[in-house]
Amino acid sequence: MHPLSPGAFVRRRYYVPRARLPVGTMVDLPGRGSTYVTDTPGPRPDSPTIVLLHAVGCTGVMTWFPSIEPLSRRYRVVTMDQRWHGLGIQSPEFSIHDCADDVAALIDELDLRDVIVAGFSMGSIIAQRVWRQHPDKIDGLVLCATTDRFRSTVAERLFHQSLEIAMAGARGVSRSRTATRASRQAARVLDLDPADMHDWVLSEFRKTSPWAVGQAVAALGRHHSRPWLGRIDVPTAVVVTLRDKVLPADNQIALARRIPGATVHDIDAGHAACVLESERFVPALLEAVDTVNARRRDSRRRASGTA
């Protein structure tokens, strides 16, 4: 029996939804670097904007492709590749703080208005940091499959500590210009016409090196937002994945309760729900974004009425 090719294995084991893929471009963030961005217009020139931040080991489009078109019926939808992921910025170190600053720089570069930042998994961690570092640039948050800290158990602490040690030895490879050029050249070669969505998903996975994933996971292990979650002052919604084996649902719900006024939108799905269970995830995401947008408009009306 011949072993299955990666594409055939994914095709046999997983359902990948079909969706129209947006065409993106490289955008230069002055003083920071260039990253791959898609910008899908909303129904009106003044539609509010949602900036979507992706999961670890993925790209912007790969995490969000089932959601982009449904969101664009009401919002302008922007995705970006985070540092060391896909065609994102290559830098000497991977830092969640730098990723948050990149989002703020993109908001400025595209002159985005009425911005809601939504993140999935790693993206939700970065979204929290965007509010922490640039609260004046955003009007709402949607946090999906999220947490306020890792290393909450002995097993998690041991995992992240050992990964940090292992990744320290891989940093030289990550920084290598040759490795970076090879990774990006491979990404271009593998940028398939997605006649088969399974092949396209694999091509997106291959755009991010294993070293980058390890560095990102190690950086996530240092995240701890619990001390300041209670100060978040923009409308926030939390999409909870109830069957999540990566970030337990109890932790996700506990985070939501620490954010003043945060709404909870739970779904019976696992950690990869954004793609593999998109039929459950997308409606919950739309509900969460609409809720945040409605609260954003109401707070603006109240502010203008008392001015």
JSON list of C-alpha atoms in Angstrom, two decimals, residues 38-241:
[
{"chain": "A", "resi": 38, "resn": "THR", "atom": "CA", "xyz": [-5.91, 41.52, 2.50]},
{"chain": "A", "resi": 39, "resn": "ASP", "atom": "CA", "xyz": [-8.44, 44.35, 2.55]},
{"chain": "A", "resi": 40, "resn": "THR", "atom": "CA", "xyz": [-12.00, 43.38, 1.63]},
{"chain": "A", "resi": 41, "resn": "PRO", "atom": "CA", "xyz": [-14.40, 46.34, 1.33]},
{"chain": "A", "resi": 42, "resn": "GLY", "atom": "CA", "xyz": [-17.66, 46.44, 3.21]},
{"chain": "A", "resi": 43, "resn": "PRO", "atom": "CA", "xyz": [-21.08, 47.36, 1.77]},
{"chain": "A", "resi": 44, "resn": "ARG", "atom": "CA", "xyz": [-20.44, 51.12, 2.21]},
{"chain": "A", "resi": 45, "resn": "PRO", "atom": "CA", "xyz": [-17.37, 53.37, 2.12]},
{"chain": "A", "resi": 46, "resn": "ASP", "atom": "CA", "xyz": [-17.93, 54.20, 5.80]},
{"chain": "A", "resi": 47, "resn": "SER", "atom": "CA", "xyz": [-18.50, 50.61, 6.97]},
{"chain": "A", "resi": 48, "resn": "PRO", "atom": "CA", "xyz": [-16.78, 49.88, 10.29]},
{"chain": "A", "resi": 49, "resn": "THR", "atom": "CA", "xyz": [-13.59, 47.85, 10.02]},
{"chain": "A", "resi": 50, "resn": "ILE", "atom": "CA", "xyz": [-12.74, 44.52, 11.57]},
{"chain": "A", "resi": 51, "resn": "VAL", "atom": "CA", "xyz": [-9.06, 43.57, 11.72]},
{"chain": "A", "resi": 52, "resn": "LEU", "atom": "CA", "xyz": [-8.63, 39.80, 11.98]},
{"chain": "A", "resi": 53, "resn": "LEU", "atom": "CA", "xyz": [-5.57, 38.31, 13.73]},
{"chain": "A", "resi": 54, "resn": "HIS", "atom": "CA", "xyz": [-4.69, 34.69, 13.07]},
{"chain": "A", "resi": 55, "resn": "ALA", "atom": "CA", "xyz": [-3.74, 31.61, 15.08]},
{"chain": "A", "resi": 56, "resn": "VAL", "atom": "CA", "xyz": [-0.21, 30.32, 15.64]},
{"chain": "A", "resi": 57, "resn": "GLY", "atom": "CA", "xyz": [1.37, 28.49, 12.71]},
{"chain": "A", "resi": 58, "resn": "CYS", "atom": "CA", "xyz": [-1.23, 29.87, 10.31]},
{"chain": "A", "resi": 59, "resn": "THR", "atom": "CA", "xyz": [-1.65, 32.88, 8.05]},
{"chain": "A", "resi": 60, "resn": "GLY", "atom": "CA", "xyz": [-4.27, 35.59, 8.14]},
{"chain": "A", "resi": 61, "resn": "VAL", "atom": "CA", "xyz": [-6.31, 34.19, 5.27]},
{"chain": "A", "resi": 62, "resn": "MET", "atom": "CA", "xyz": [-5.89, 30.58, 6.37]},
{"chain": "A", "resi": 63, "resn": "THR", "atom": "CA", "xyz": [-7.42, 31.20, 9.81]},
{"chain": "A", "resi": 64, "resn": "TRP", "atom": "CA", "xyz": [-10.23, 33.43, 8.59]},
{"chain": "A", "resi": 65, "resn": "PHE", "atom": "CA", "xyz": [-11.13, 32.43, 5.01]},
{"chain": "A", "resi": 66, "resn": "PRO", "atom": "CA", "xyz": [-14.57, 30.97, 5.93]},
{"chain": "A", "resi": 67, "resn": "SER", "atom": "CA", "xyz": [-15.42, 34.18, 7.82]},
{"chain": "A", "resi": 68, "resn": "ILE", "atom": "CA", "xyz": [-14.20, 36.91, 5.48]},
{"chain": "A", "resi": 69, "resn": "GLU", "atom": "CA", "xyz": [-17.03, 36.96, 2.94]},
{"chain": "A", "resi": 70, "resn": "PRO", "atom": "CA", "xyz": [-19.87, 36.74, 5.54]},
{"chain": "A", "resi": 71, "resn": "LEU", "atom": "CA", "xyz": [-18.25, 39.55, 7.55]},
{"chain": "A", "resi": 72, "resn": "SER", "atom": "CA", "xyz": [-17.77, 41.70, 4.44]},
{"chain": "A", "resi": 73, "resn": "ARG", "atom": "CA", "xyz": [-21.55, 41.94, 3.98]},
{"chain": "A", "resi": 74, "resn": "ARG", "atom": "CA", "xyz": [-21.52, 44.32, 6.96]},
{"chain": "A", "resi": 75, "resn": "TYR", "atom": "CA", "xyz": [-17.90, 45.34, 7.56]},
{"chain": "A", "resi": 76, "resn": "ARG", "atom": "CA", "xyz": [-14.62, 46.21, 5.90]},
{"chain": "A", "resi": 77, "resn": "VAL", "atom": "CA", "xyz": [-12.45, 43.16, 6.61]},
{"chain": "A", "resi": 78, "resn": "VAL", "atom": "CA", "xyz": [-8.66, 43.31, 6.96]},
{"chain": "A", "resi": 79, "resn": "THR", "atom": "CA", "xyz": [-6.29, 40.39, 7.58]},
{"chain": "A", "resi": 80, "resn": "MET", "atom": "CA", "xyz": [-2.54, 40.45, 8.06]},
{"chain": "A", "resi": 81, "resn": "ASP", "atom": "CA", "xyz": [0.22, 37.90, 8.46]},
{"chain": "A", "resi": 82, "resn": "GLN", "atom": "CA", "xyz": [1.83, 38.28, 11.89]},
{"chain": "A", "resi": 83, "resn": "ARG", "atom": "CA", "xyz": [5.59, 38.31, 12.41]},
{"chain": "A", "resi": 84, "resn": "TRP", "atom": "CA", "xyz": [7.40, 35.15, 11.34]},
{"chain": "A", "resi": 85, "resn": "HIS", "atom": "CA", "xyz": [4.16, 33.73, 9.93]},
{"chain": "A", "resi": 86, "resn": "GLY", "atom": "CA", "xyz": [3.39, 33.40, 6.25]},
{"chain": "A", "resi": 87, "resn": "LEU", "atom": "CA", "xyz": [4.71, 36.52, 4.52]},
{"chain": "A", "resi": 88, "resn": "GLY", "atom": "CA", "xyz": [4.85, 38.50, 7.75]},
{"chain": "A", "resi": 89, "resn": "ILE", "atom": "CA", "xyz": [7.67, 40.66, 9.06]},
{"chain": "A", "resi": 90, "resn": "GLN", "atom": "CA", "xyz": [10.96, 38.86, 9.70]},
{"chain": "A", "resi": 91, "resn": "SER", "atom": "CA", "xyz": [12.75, 40.18, 12.77]},
{"chain": "A", "resi": 92, "resn": "PRO", "atom": "CA", "xyz": [15.59, 39.02, 15.06]},
{"chain": "A", "resi": 93, "resn": "GLU", "atom": "CA", "xyz": [13.13, 38.04, 17.80]},
{"chain": "A", "resi": 94, "resn": "PHE", "atom": "CA", "xyz": [9.45, 37.12, 17.99]},
{"chain": "A", "resi": 95, "resn": "SER", "atom": "CA", "xyz": [7.53, 39.31, 20.44]},
{"chain": "A", "resi": 96, "resn": "ILE", "atom": "CA", "xyz": [3.81, 39.56, 21.15]},
{"chain": "A", "resi": 97, "resn": "HIS", "atom": "CA", "xyz": [4.40, 43.22, 22.02]},
{"chain": "A", "resi": 98, "resn": "ASP", "atom": "CA", "xyz": [5.92, 43.82, 18.56]},
{"chain": "A", "resi": 99, "resn": "CYS", "atom": "CA", "xyz": [2.97, 42.05, 16.93]},
{"chain": "A", "resi": 100, "resn": "ALA", "atom": "CA", "xyz": [0.56, 44.39, 18.71]},
{"chain": "A", "resi": 101, "resn": "ASP", "atom": "CA", "xyz": [2.58, 47.40, 17.57]},
{"chain": "A", "resi": 102, "resn": "ASP", "atom": "CA", "xyz": [2.42, 46.05, 14.00]},
{"chain": "A", "resi": 103, "resn": "VAL", "atom": "CA", "xyz": [-1.39, 46.01, 14.19]},
{"chain": "A", "resi": 104, "resn": "ALA", "atom": "CA", "xyz": [-1.41, 49.63, 15.36]},
{"chain": "A", "resi": 105, "resn": "ALA", "atom": "CA", "xyz": [0.98, 50.57, 12.53]},
{"chain": "A", "resi": 106, "resn": "LEU", "atom": "CA", "xyz": [-1.31, 48.87, 9.99]},
{"chain": "A", "resi": 107, "resn": "ILE", "atom": "CA", "xyz": [-4.32, 50.77, 11.35]},
{"chain": "A", "resi": 108, "resn": "ASP", "atom": "CA", "xyz": [-2.38, 54.00, 10.78]},
{"chain": "A", "resi": 109, "resn": "GLU", "atom": "CA", "xyz": [-1.01, 53.00, 7.37]},
{"chain": "A", "resi": 110, "resn": "LEU", "atom": "CA", "xyz": [-4.46, 52.08, 6.00]},
{"chain": "A", "resi": 111, "resn": "ASP", "atom": "CA", "xyz": [-6.10, 54.99, 7.86]},
{"chain": "A", "resi": 112, "resn": "LEU", "atom": "CA", "xyz": [-8.68, 52.63, 9.35]},
{"chain": "A", "resi": 113, "resn": "ARG", "atom": "CA", "xyz": [-11.65, 54.02, 11.28]},
{"chain": "A", "resi": 114, "resn": "ASP", "atom": "CA", "xyz": [-14.17, 52.49, 13.71]},
{"chain": "A", "resi": 115, "resn": "VAL", "atom": "CA", "xyz": [-11.87, 49.51, 14.25]},
{"chain": "A", "resi": 116, "resn": "ILE", "atom": "CA", "xyz": [-12.85, 46.27, 15.96]},
{"chain": "A", "resi": 117, "resn": "VAL", "atom": "CA", "xyz": [-9.93, 43.88, 16.44]},
{"chain": "A", "resi": 118, "resn": "ALA", "atom": "CA", "xyz": [-10.77, 40.16, 16.46]},
{"chain": "A", "resi": 119, "resn": "GLY", "atom": "CA", "xyz": [-8.30, 37.39, 17.17]},
{"chain": "A", "resi": 120, "resn": "PHE", "atom": "CA", "xyz": [-8.34, 33.61, 17.23]},
{"chain": "A", "resi": 121, "resn": "SER", "atom": "CA", "xyz": [-6.08, 31.76, 19.71]},
{"chain": "A", "resi": 122, "resn": "MET", "atom": "CA", "xyz": [-2.66, 33.48, 19.33]},
{"chain": "A", "resi": 123, "resn": "GLY", "atom": "CA", "xyz": [-4.47, 36.30, 17.53]},
{"chain": "A", "resi": 124, "resn": "SER", "atom": "CA", "xyz": [-6.71, 36.84, 20.55]},
{"chain": "A", "resi": 125, "resn": "ILE", "atom": "CA", "xyz": [-3.61, 37.24, 22.75]},
{"chain": "A", "resi": 126, "resn": "ILE", "atom": "CA", "xyz": [-2.24, 39.84, 20.34]},
{"chain": "A", "resi": 127, "resn": "ALA", "atom": "CA", "xyz": [-5.65, 41.55, 20.27]},
{"chain": "A", "resi": 128, "resn": "GLN", "atom": "CA", "xyz": [-5.53, 41.92, 24.06]},
{"chain": "A", "resi": 129, "resn": "ARG", "atom": "CA", "xyz": [-2.10, 43.52, 23.74]},
{"chain": "A", "resi": 130, "resn": "VAL", "atom": "CA", "xyz": [-3.33, 45.89, 21.04]},
{"chain": "A", "resi": 131, "resn": "TRP", "atom": "CA", "xyz": [-5.80, 47.33, 23.55]},
{"chain": "A", "resi": 132, "resn": "ARG", "atom": "CA", "xyz": [-3.14, 47.38, 26.27]},
{"chain": "A", "resi": 133, "resn": "GLN", "atom": "CA", "xyz": [-0.57, 49.20, 24.11]},
{"chain": "A", "resi": 134, "resn": "HIS", "atom": "CA", "xyz": [-2.80, 51.27, 21.81]},
{"chain": "A", "resi": 135, "resn": "PRO", "atom": "CA", "xyz": [-6.23, 51.73, 23.45]},
{"chain": "A", "resi": 136, "resn": "ASP", "atom": "CA", "xyz": [-6.88, 54.90, 21.45]},
{"chain": "A", "resi": 137, "resn": "LYS", "atom": "CA", "xyz": [-6.75, 53.08, 18.11]},
{"chain": "A", "resi": 138, "resn": "ILE", "atom": "CA", "xyz": [-9.54, 50.53, 18.59]},
{"chain": "A", "resi": 139, "resn": "ASP", "atom": "CA", "xyz": [-13.24, 50.65, 19.40]},
{"chain": "A", "resi": 140, "resn": "GLY", "atom": "CA", "xyz": [-13.96, 47.01, 20.24]},
{"chain": "A", "resi": 141, "resn": "LEU", "atom": "CA", "xyz": [-12.53, 43.53, 20.78]},
{"chain": "A", "resi": 142, "resn": "VAL", "atom": "CA", "xyz": [-13.67, 40.04, 19.78]},
{"chain": "A", "resi": 143, "resn": "LEU", "atom": "CA", "xyz": [-11.59, 37.33, 21.46]},
{"chain": "A", "resi": 144, "resn": "CYS", "atom": "CA", "xyz": [-12.00, 33.77, 20.15]},
{"chain": "A", "resi": 145, "resn": "ALA", "atom": "CA", "xyz": [-10.57, 30.63, 21.78]},
{"chain": "A", "resi": 146, "resn": "THR", "atom": "CA", "xyz": [-8.58, 32.80, 24.17]},
{"chain": "A", "resi": 147, "resn": "THR", "atom": "CA", "xyz": [-6.94, 32.88, 27.59]},
{"chain": "A", "resi": 148, "resn": "ASP", "atom": "CA", "xyz": [-5.43, 35.43, 29.96]},
{"chain": "A", "resi": 149, "resn": "ARG", "atom": "CA", "xyz": [-2.38, 33.35, 30.75]},
{"chain": "A", "resi": 150, "resn": "PHE", "atom": "CA", "xyz": [-0.64, 30.11, 29.96]},
{"chain": "A", "resi": 151, "resn": "ARG", "atom": "CA", "xyz": [1.33, 28.04, 32.48]},
{"chain": "A", "resi": 152, "resn": "SER", "atom": "CA", "xyz": [-1.79, 27.79, 34.64]},
{"chain": "A", "resi": 153, "resn": "THR", "atom": "CA", "xyz": [-0.98, 24.13, 35.43]},
{"chain": "A", "resi": 154, "resn": "VAL", "atom": "CA", "xyz": [2.25, 22.29, 36.22]},
{"chain": "A", "resi": 155, "resn": "ALA", "atom": "CA", "xyz": [2.10, 20.51, 32.86]},
{"chain": "A", "resi": 156, "resn": "GLU", "atom": "CA", "xyz": [1.72, 23.81, 30.96]},
{"chain": "A", "resi": 157, "resn": "ARG", "atom": "CA", "xyz": [4.60, 25.38, 32.88]},
{"chain": "A", "resi": 158, "resn": "LEU", "atom": "CA", "xyz": [6.91, 22.46, 32.14]},
{"chain": "A", "resi": 159, "resn": "PHE", "atom": "CA", "xyz": [5.90, 22.46, 28.47]},
{"chain": "A", "resi": 160, "resn": "HIS", "atom": "CA", "xyz": [6.59, 26.17, 27.94]},
{"chain": "A", "resi": 161, "resn": "GLN", "atom": "CA", "xyz": [9.83, 26.15, 29.94]},
{"chain": "A", "resi": 162, "resn": "SER", "atom": "CA", "xyz": [11.21, 23.21, 27.97]},
{"chain": "A", "resi": 163, "resn": "LEU", "atom": "CA", "xyz": [10.11, 24.78, 24.70]},
{"chain": "A", "resi": 164, "resn": "GLU", "atom": "CA", "xyz": [11.89, 28.04, 25.52]},
{"chain": "A", "resi": 165, "resn": "ILE", "atom": "CA", "xyz": [15.12, 26.12, 26.13]},
{"chain": "A", "resi": 166, "resn": "ALA", "atom": "CA", "xyz": [14.74, 24.16, 22.90]},
{"chain": "A", "resi": 167, "resn": "MET", "atom": "CA", "xyz": [13.91, 27.26, 20.87]},
{"chain": "A", "resi": 168, "resn": "ALA", "atom": "CA", "xyz": [16.97, 29.11, 22.15]},
{"chain": "A", "resi": 169, "resn": "GLY", "atom": "CA", "xyz": [19.06, 26.69, 20.11]},
{"chain": "A", "resi": 170, "resn": "ALA", "atom": "CA", "xyz": [16.95, 27.26, 17.00]},
{"chain": "A", "resi": 171, "resn": "ARG", "atom": "CA", "xyz": [17.15, 31.04, 16.96]},
{"chain": "A", "resi": 172, "resn": "GLY", "atom": "CA", "xyz": [20.22, 31.04, 14.74]},
{"chain": "A", "resi": 173, "resn": "VAL", "atom": "CA", "xyz": [18.32, 29.13, 12.10]},
{"chain": "A", "resi": 174, "resn": "SER", "atom": "CA", "xyz": [15.31, 31.41, 12.45]},
{"chain": "A", "resi": 175, "resn": "ARG", "atom": "CA", "xyz": [17.47, 34.49, 11.93]},
{"chain": "A", "resi": 176, "resn": "SER", "atom": "CA", "xyz": [19.29, 33.05, 8.95]},
{"chain": "A", "resi": 177, "resn": "ARG", "atom": "CA", "xyz": [18.74, 35.09, 5.80]},
{"chain": "A", "resi": 178, "resn": "THR", "atom": "CA", "xyz": [19.16, 31.93, 3.76]},
{"chain": "A", "resi": 179, "resn": "ALA", "atom": "CA", "xyz": [16.42, 30.16, 5.73]},
{"chain": "A", "resi": 180, "resn": "THR", "atom": "CA", "xyz": [14.14, 33.19, 5.40]},
{"chain": "A", "resi": 181, "resn": "ARG", "atom": "CA", "xyz": [14.67, 33.43, 1.64]},
{"chain": "A", "resi": 182, "resn": "ALA", "atom": "CA", "xyz": [14.12, 29.68, 1.23]},
{"chain": "A", "resi": 183, "resn": "SER", "atom": "CA", "xyz": [10.92, 29.80, 3.26]},
{"chain": "A", "resi": 184, "resn": "ARG", "atom": "CA", "xyz": [9.50, 32.68, 1.23]},
{"chain": "A", "resi": 185, "resn": "GLN", "atom": "CA", "xyz": [10.56, 31.15, -2.08]},
{"chain": "A", "resi": 186, "resn": "ALA", "atom": "CA", "xyz": [8.84, 27.89, -1.11]},
{"chain": "A", "resi": 187, "resn": "ALA", "atom": "CA", "xyz": [5.73, 29.85, -0.19]},
{"chain": "A", "resi": 188, "resn": "ARG", "atom": "CA", "xyz": [5.63, 31.43, -3.64]},
{"chain": "A", "resi": 189, "resn": "VAL", "atom": "CA", "xyz": [6.18, 28.12, -5.41]},
{"chain": "A", "resi": 190, "resn": "LEU", "atom": "CA", "xyz": [3.46, 26.47, -3.34]},
{"chain": "A", "resi": 191, "resn": "ASP", "atom": "CA", "xyz": [0.97, 29.30, -3.78]},
{"chain": "A", "resi": 192, "resn": "LEU", "atom": "CA", "xyz": [-1.50, 27.11, -5.61]},
{"chain": "A", "resi": 193, "resn": "ASP", "atom": "CA", "xyz": [-4.66, 28.05, -7.40]},
{"chain": "A", "resi": 194, "resn": "PRO", "atom": "CA", "xyz": [-7.05, 26.70, -4.74]},
{"chain": "A", "resi": 195, "resn": "ALA", "atom": "CA", "xyz": [-9.07, 24.45, -7.00]},
{"chain": "A", "resi": 196, "resn": "ASP", "atom": "CA", "xyz": [-8.75, 22.04, -4.07]},
{"chain": "A", "resi": 197, "resn": "MET", "atom": "CA", "xyz": [-9.01, 23.81, -0.73]},
{"chain": "A", "resi": 198, "resn": "HIS", "atom": "CA", "xyz": [-7.09, 21.02, 1.00]},
{"chain": "A", "resi": 199, "resn": "ASP", "atom": "CA", "xyz": [-4.04, 21.66, -1.18]},
{"chain": "A", "resi": 200, "resn": "TRP", "atom": "CA", "xyz": [-4.34, 25.39, -0.56]},
{"chain": "A", "resi": 201, "resn": "VAL", "atom": "CA", "xyz": [-4.50, 24.89, 3.22]},
{"chain": "A", "resi": 202, "resn": "LEU", "atom": "CA", "xyz": [-1.31, 22.80, 3.08]},
{"chain": "A", "resi": 203, "resn": "SER", "atom": "CA", "xyz": [0.40, 25.48, 1.00]},
{"chain": "A", "resi": 204, "resn": "GLU", "atom": "CA", "xyz": [-0.52, 28.07, 3.63]},
{"chain": "A", "resi": 205, "resn": "PHE", "atom": "CA", "xyz": [0.83, 25.86, 6.43]},
{"chain": "A", "resi": 206, "resn": "ARG", "atom": "CA", "xyz": [4.13, 25.55, 4.60]},
{"chain": "A", "resi": 207, "resn": "LYS", "atom": "CA", "xyz": [4.60, 29.31, 4.54]},
{"chain": "A", "resi": 208, "resn": "THR", "atom": "CA", "xyz": [5.50, 29.27, 8.25]},
{"chain": "A", "resi": 209, "resn": "SER", "atom": "CA", "xyz": [8.61, 27.45, 9.45]},
{"chain": "A", "resi": 210, "resn": "PRO", "atom": "CA", "xyz": [8.59, 25.08, 12.44]},
{"chain": "A", "resi": 211, "resn": "TRP", "atom": "CA", "xyz": [11.12, 27.36, 14.13]},
{"chain": "A", "resi": 212, "resn": "ALA", "atom": "CA", "xyz": [8.70, 30.27, 13.88]},
{"chain": "A", "resi": 213, "resn": "VAL", "atom": "CA", "xyz": [5.92, 28.21, 15.44]},
{"chain": "A", "resi": 214, "resn": "GLY", "atom": "CA", "xyz": [8.16, 27.18, 18.32]},
{"chain": "A", "resi": 215, "resn": "GLN", "atom": "CA", "xyz": [9.29, 30.73, 18.99]},
{"chain": "A", "resi": 216, "resn": "ALA", "atom": "CA", "xyz": [5.70, 31.98, 18.90]},
{"chain": "A", "resi": 217, "resn": "VAL", "atom": "CA", "xyz": [4.48, 29.30, 21.32]},
{"chain": "A", "resi": 218, "resn": "ALA", "atom": "CA", "xyz": [7.36, 30.09, 23.68]},
{"chain": "A", "resi": 219, "resn": "ALA", "atom": "CA", "xyz": [6.43, 33.79, 23.56]},
{"chain": "A", "resi": 220, "resn": "LEU", "atom": "CA", "xyz": [2.78, 32.97, 24.21]},
{"chain": "A", "resi": 221, "resn": "GLY", "atom": "CA", "xyz": [3.87, 31.10, 27.32]},
{"chain": "A", "resi": 222, "resn": "ARG", "atom": "CA", "xyz": [5.00, 34.42, 28.80]},
{"chain": "A", "resi": 223, "resn": "HIS", "atom": "CA", "xyz": [1.63, 36.11, 28.23]},
{"chain": "A", "resi": 224, "resn": "HIS", "atom": "CA", "xyz": [-0.21, 37.22, 31.35]},
{"chain": "A", "resi": 225, "resn": "SER", "atom": "CA", "xyz": [-3.05, 39.74, 31.02]},
{"chain": "A", "resi": 226, "resn": "ARG", "atom": "CA", "xyz": [-5.04, 38.94, 34.15]},
{"chain": "A", "resi": 227, "resn": "PRO", "atom": "CA", "xyz": [-3.81, 41.99, 36.15]},
{"chain": "A", "resi": 228, "resn": "TRP", "atom": "CA", "xyz": [-5.25, 44.47, 33.63]},
{"chain": "A", "resi": 229, "resn": "LEU", "atom": "CA", "xyz": [-8.21, 42.73, 31.98]},
{"chain": "A", "resi": 230, "resn": "GLY", "atom": "CA", "xyz": [-10.56, 44.56, 34.33]},
{"chain": "A", "resi": 231, "resn": "ARG", "atom": "CA", "xyz": [-9.45, 47.88, 32.84]},
{"chain": "A", "resi": 232, "resn": "ILE", "atom": "CA", "xyz": [-10.52, 47.07, 29.28]},
{"chain": "A", "resi": 233, "resn": "ASP", "atom": "CA", "xyz": [-12.94, 49.86, 28.43]},
{"chain": "A", "resi": 234, "resn": "VAL", "atom": "CA", "xyz": [-14.10, 49.00, 24.91]},
{"chain": "A", "resi": 235, "resn": "PRO", "atom": "CA", "xyz": [-17.04, 46.71, 24.07]},
{"chain": "A", "resi": 236, "resn": "THR", "atom": "CA", "xyz": [-15.77, 43.13, 24.11]},
{"chain": "A", "resi": 237, "resn": "ALA", "atom": "CA", "xyz": [-17.17, 39.76, 23.09]},
{"chain": "A", "resi": 238, "resn": "VAL", "atom": "CA", "xyz": [-15.63, 36.36, 23.79]},
{"chain": "A", "resi": 239, "resn": "VAL", "atom": "CA", "xyz": [-16.33, 33.38, 21.51]},
{"chain": "A", "resi": 240, "resn": "VAL", "atom": "CA", "xyz": [-15.84, 30.26, 23.65]},
{"chain": "A", "resi": 241, "resn": "THR", "atom": "CA", "xyz": [-14.99, 26.89, 22.09]}
]
